[in-house]
Amino acid sequence: MIQLSKNYSLPERQEEPIPIKVVGVGSAGSNALDRVLLDGMDKADLIAINTDVQSLASSVATRKVQLGRSSTHGLGTGGDPELGYQAAIESADEIRQAIAGARMIFICAGLGGGTGSGAAPIVAQLAREAGSLVIAFATLPFSFEGKRRAAQAQDALSRLNEIANAVICFENDRMGDMVAPKAGIHQAFGIADMTISQSVRSIVNLIQRPGLIRIGFDDLFAALRSQNGRCLFGFGESDTDNRAHDALTQALKNPLMDKGRMLSEAAHVLVQVAGGPGMTLSEVEILMRELGRHVRDHTQIVFGTAVDGKMGNRLSVTIISSLASEDSIAAQDTSPPSEPFLAPPPAILEQVEEPPPAPPAIDIVPETESEASPEPAPDDLIAVEPPVAAEAPPPPVPAPAPSIKKPAPRLIPPKKKPVVEKEAKPPKEKPVQAKQEVLQFEPVTRGRFEKSEPTIVEGQDLDIPTFLRKNIRVK
Amino acid sequence: MSNNDLIVGLEIGTSKICVVVGETRPDGTLKILGVGQAPSRGVRKGEIVDFETAMKCVHEAVVDAEQKSDVMIRSVYVAVAGGHIQSFNNRGCVILPEERDEIDDQDVEDVKISAREVSIPAQNAFLHSIIQHYHVDGQDGVLNPIGMLGGKLEADFHIIHGVRTRIQNTIRCVKELPLEVEDVVFSALASAQVVLTQHQKNLGALVVDIGGGTTDYILYVDGAVKQSGALAIGGDHITNDISMGLRIPMARAEKLKTEEGSCVLGNCLPGETILLKDDSGFAGKEIERETLNTIIHLRLRETFELLKRTVEEEPFINYVGAGIFITGGCSLVNGIDHLAGEIFEMPAHVTHAQTLSGLTSAVENPQFSTAIGLLKYAQAVQVDRPRRGITRIFGRFFSGMR
């Protein structure tokens, strides 16, 4: 009930900058958060939430919440989402306090581990209950981290998808594409953090910046509507002479954008162009025309523009869109729940009634926890099932499967989503490959050496380009 | 002559003509006073193909050097390159007369002459004969036999020769300016004088001077030249390949090569492109970076592999301890040292002229290694120090040619 009063105070503050909080859950989340802070973020409060005290202590966030003082004793979760979940439930009050009063909450979490996968959905849920809009930035583990982590991440992702208003999902595997193959692993992880930070900041800016053509929450959620789909996100900034073109190129270069190829399949694209007072109409026009080449004719482009004195000479482009996942059935399934997102107030009311169910969840789980946590024997699973009657996951016999699915039912007692949804894996297929074109060469030429004495070594005329002689096709 | 201590090196390269003016100090140090250069036309693969145009370009470069260093240039040392230059090792032998057993100057001169008594193609002329080692009565590795006792003096020489008319063409081009030609020096030999230290020569090193039109190499083992030669492949070939592969003009291909190109593959983002702007600065053609790098890589790999096969015809490459030293304008291609190191399986370095004073900006540019090396070579010859590697009979080879 306390939450209700806080919620109602929100609309009055709309004249001021919208209160935004960025929450990093787990170690990966707080790394991303640190990056957001280091990159400079004055428009939002940053909160680090973690079970691991050491990691928490090293975070530079202004506010920190330690999860599970008694269940994890300040240690990590050892990659167990169940433990992360327990810890979050234990510290639910502290989390509520920390996130109170925010109109929008961004949750950064690295899925696949314990705290990120287990606690992030709880944080999202608490935030929704508190009446905030929730956008989750989730990273999926590298495929080399193992199938189990991937499955845990998928699990957590589908739960986040149900709870959060929007989920922007980064596949670490694709982050890898951003760094040169020879770059160090440290750099690869750093790039992932940087991309998240960039996205957080650009969405915050998108919403906070006074816009000539304003982009609202509704536009944002419309662009992010298709759940379980692939989120397309691109951000570019440039201050060169040809800044409009350069910024767009940079935005399209983003790994979540796949060089703009994926953009042609999106139905809804949100674009914000921001610049200093010097931004000209023709620049915006050039940019939009160039972007137009990447989208289909019937794609709806939601366009926003903002002038910000702080931008100086720079011009930035933010592109947000989403694609339905490859199995469109899954996308269709999830589109109805997206409707309430467009109208936050009713959603809040709905959610406010839910807190009661949440505490029982806390009660239920501890009993099963003691049995379940050591090793998931089939017996344990049966013991787990009763509290979650609606779920009824197929009785899993193989050993690895139960361990992954186990936390699923207990984590979201109020939600009625079938666990089967996990099957709707985010698109893993390779991005569209550019077609290899065959260049037709005229009868072998020697270019500028046409008239000079040929250099014949070992029977080859070395004046002819090597790739022609070796028959290596270059595009 | 008042400018006796003035030395000028002139390199007629395929892409540029470069004149370096230096002076020797009484203490033996060399100071660079100025560098003049002009874009080269009428030169292909290190050889003059258009006499008139090339002469104009040389004149331009000399005038530039005169203005920059504020001296009058009268005589120059000229570097020659080109695929026609070849080399071999030969041993000369002299038996001392019965009544004498101390080796003197004359014996050393005689052994040099005897070493040159080999047949080279009729149209060829000697460029250098460089002493490697003396042997006295079968004793190996004698550095200076004068004053030693012995009955038989042998000497190993490295002999560099090239097509007479082509070398003459270069000389004539300079003489018509008119400038005096002090000497003609094989360009890799000149470069090696400044990019290698004596220590590196002793350890064994391969100097590869990749210029616009030619790739010249010289191999030192035990402080002596063992192998040298030239391939008529250079940076121009890379540019030509890019131009043909990407279908862009030569000038743009050259710019792309120097500004964006790299010969390391797999080091750029997939699908990363380079935007070529047209003359008005607007977006023109987009080029995949990997494509560009592949073209450069293939050409350079082939060049290095060819070079490797060439030097492996003799066993000396196995005794190279210090590694490969790449210089010349083309050494500025990104990653060339990695590629060379990978192919030759030994450390590779991109280097420039070392141990000189004055005008460091010029010294530190590998494009000028040869021209600066000419000064060092000239200095060594003028002082006439008995320095291994450069000892040669001055002026005799060309006495009939000039």
PDB file of N, CA, C and O in Angstrom, chain A residues 374-395:
ATOM      1  N   PRO A 374      20.936 -29.146  -3.116  1.00  0.00           N
ATOM      2  CA  PRO A 374      22.143 -29.971  -3.234  1.00  0.00           C
ATOM      3  C   PRO A 374      22.329 -30.543  -4.641  1.00  0.00           C
ATOM      4  O   PRO A 374      23.267 -30.201  -5.321  1.00  0.00           O
ATOM      5  N   GLU A 375      21.443 -31.401  -5.056  1.00  0.00           N
ATOM      6  CA  GLU A 375      21.568 -31.973  -6.404  1.00  0.00           C
ATOM      7  C   GLU A 375      20.177 -32.352  -6.849  1.00  0.00           C
ATOM      8  O   GLU A 375      19.416 -32.974  -6.101  1.00  0.00           O
ATOM      9  N   PRO A 376      19.821 -31.970  -8.002  1.00  0.00           N
ATOM     10  CA  PRO A 376      18.445 -32.185  -8.429  1.00  0.00           C
ATOM     11  C   PRO A 376      18.178 -33.646  -8.764  1.00  0.00           C
ATOM     12  O   PRO A 376      18.361 -34.077  -9.903  1.00  0.00           O
ATOM     13  N   ALA A 377      17.797 -34.383  -7.789  1.00  0.00           N
ATOM     14  CA  ALA A 377      17.350 -35.741  -8.047  1.00  0.00           C
ATOM     15  C   ALA A 377      15.888 -35.669  -8.455  1.00  0.00           C
ATOM     16  O   ALA A 377      15.192 -34.734  -8.094  1.00  0.00           O
ATOM     17  N   PRO A 378      15.435 -36.616  -9.228  1.00  0.00           N
ATOM     18  CA  PRO A 378      14.043 -36.593  -9.688  1.00  0.00           C
ATOM     19  C   PRO A 378      13.069 -36.444  -8.529  1.00  0.00           C
ATOM     20  O   PRO A 378      12.062 -35.761  -8.653  1.00  0.00           O
ATOM     21  N   ASP A 379      13.383 -37.021  -7.393  1.00  0.00           N
ATOM     22  CA  ASP A 379      12.486 -36.929  -6.237  1.00  0.00           C
ATOM     23  C   ASP A 379      12.230 -35.485  -5.860  1.00  0.00           C
ATOM     24  O   ASP A 379      11.123 -35.059  -5.612  1.00  0.00           O
ATOM     25  N   ASP A 380      13.322 -34.729  -5.822  1.00  0.00           N
ATOM     26  CA  ASP A 380      13.216 -33.325  -5.445  1.00  0.00           C
ATOM     27  C   ASP A 380      12.250 -32.610  -6.350  1.00  0.00           C
ATOM     28  O   ASP A 380      11.477 -31.764  -5.929  1.00  0.00           O
ATOM     29  N   LEU A 381      12.336 -32.956  -7.581  1.00  0.00           N
ATOM     30  CA  LEU A 381      11.506 -32.235  -8.544  1.00  0.00           C
ATOM     31  C   LEU A 381      10.038 -32.456  -8.272  1.00  0.00           C
ATOM     32  O   LEU A 381       9.228 -31.556  -8.393  1.00  0.00           O
ATOM     33  N   ILE A 382       9.736 -33.624  -7.932  1.00  0.00           N
ATOM     34  CA  ILE A 382       8.337 -33.902  -7.646  1.00  0.00           C
ATOM     35  C   ILE A 382       7.915 -33.083  -6.436  1.00  0.00           C
ATOM     36  O   ILE A 382       6.841 -32.500  -6.401  1.00  0.00           O
ATOM     37  N   ALA A 383       8.804 -32.995  -5.478  1.00  0.00           N
ATOM     38  CA  ALA A 383       8.483 -32.206  -4.293  1.00  0.00           C
ATOM     39  C   ALA A 383       8.280 -30.758  -4.662  1.00  0.00           C
ATOM     40  O   ALA A 383       7.529 -30.042  -4.026  1.00  0.00           O
ATOM     41  N   VAL A 384       8.971 -30.335  -5.663  1.00  0.00           N
ATOM     42  CA  VAL A 384       8.889 -28.934  -6.054  1.00  0.00           C
ATOM     43  C   VAL A 384       7.566 -28.631  -6.718  1.00  0.00           C
ATOM     44  O   VAL A 384       7.022 -27.557  -6.552  1.00  0.00           O
ATOM     45  N   GLU A 385       7.110 -29.529  -7.460  1.00  0.00           N
ATOM     46  CA  GLU A 385       5.978 -29.222  -8.315  1.00  0.00           C
ATOM     47  C   GLU A 385       4.714 -28.751  -7.600  1.00  0.00           C
ATOM     48  O   GLU A 385       4.080 -27.823  -8.055  1.00  0.00           O
ATOM     49  N   PRO A 386       4.302 -29.349  -6.535  1.00  0.00           N
ATOM     50  CA  PRO A 386       3.009 -28.982  -5.938  1.00  0.00           C
ATOM     51  C   PRO A 386       2.744 -27.490  -5.852  1.00  0.00           C
ATOM     52  O   PRO A 386       1.702 -27.057  -6.321  1.00  0.00           O
ATOM     53  N   PRO A 387       3.664 -26.688  -5.311  1.00  0.00           N
ATOM     54  CA  PRO A 387       3.336 -25.270  -5.181  1.00  0.00           C
ATOM     55  C   PRO A 387       2.982 -24.634  -6.518  1.00  0.00           C
ATOM     56  O   PRO A 387       2.311 -23.639  -6.559  1.00  0.00           O
ATOM     57  N   VAL A 388       3.453 -25.174  -7.588  1.00  0.00           N
ATOM     58  CA  VAL A 388       3.274 -24.544  -8.889  1.00  0.00           C
ATOM     59  C   VAL A 388       2.363 -25.390  -9.742  1.00  0.00           C
ATOM     60  O   VAL A 388       2.714 -25.787 -10.835  1.00  0.00           O
ATOM     61  N   ALA A 389       1.231 -25.628  -9.260  1.00  0.00           N
ATOM     62  CA  ALA A 389       0.335 -26.558  -9.927  1.00  0.00           C
ATOM     63  C   ALA A 389       0.107 -26.200 -11.384  1.00  0.00           C
ATOM     64  O   ALA A 389       0.083 -27.062 -12.255  1.00  0.00           O
ATOM     65  N   ALA A 390      -0.034 -24.927 -11.634  1.00  0.00           N
ATOM     66  CA  ALA A 390      -0.385 -24.515 -12.993  1.00  0.00           C
ATOM     67  C   ALA A 390       0.703 -24.866 -13.999  1.00  0.00           C
ATOM     68  O   ALA A 390       0.429 -25.097 -15.168  1.00  0.00           O
ATOM     69  N   GLU A 391       1.944 -24.879 -13.538  1.00  0.00           N
ATOM     70  CA  GLU A 391       3.059 -25.034 -14.462  1.00  0.00           C
ATOM     71  C   GLU A 391       3.103 -26.420 -15.091  1.00  0.00           C
ATOM     72  O   GLU A 391       3.017 -26.584 -16.297  1.00  0.00           O
ATOM     73  N   ALA A 392       3.197 -27.404 -14.226  1.00  0.00           N
ATOM     74  CA  ALA A 392       3.313 -28.784 -14.672  1.00  0.00           C
ATOM     75  C   ALA A 392       4.267 -28.945 -15.830  1.00  0.00           C
ATOM     76  O   ALA A 392       3.878 -29.196 -16.955  1.00  0.00           O
ATOM     77  N   PRO A 393       5.543 -28.745 -15.581  1.00  0.00           N
ATOM     78  CA  PRO A 393       6.500 -28.987 -16.666  1.00  0.00           C
ATOM     79  C   PRO A 393       6.551 -30.479 -16.930  1.00  0.00           C
ATOM     80  O   PRO A 393       6.323 -31.266 -16.009  1.00  0.00           O
ATOM     81  N   PRO A 394       6.839 -30.856 -18.134  1.00  0.00           N
ATOM     82  CA  PRO A 394       6.891 -32.277 -18.448  1.00  0.00           C
ATOM     83  C   PRO A 394       7.874 -32.940 -17.503  1.00  0.00           C
ATOM     84  O   PRO A 394       8.978 -32.426 -17.308  1.00  0.00           O
ATOM     85  N   PRO A 395       7.483 -34.040 -16.890  1.00  0.00           N
ATOM     86  CA  PRO A 395       8.386 -34.680 -15.908  1.00  0.00           C
ATOM     87  C   PRO A 395       9.729 -34.973 -16.540  1.00  0.00           C
ATOM     88  O   PRO A 395       9.826 -35.845 -17.418  1.00  0.00           O
TER      89      PRO A 395
END
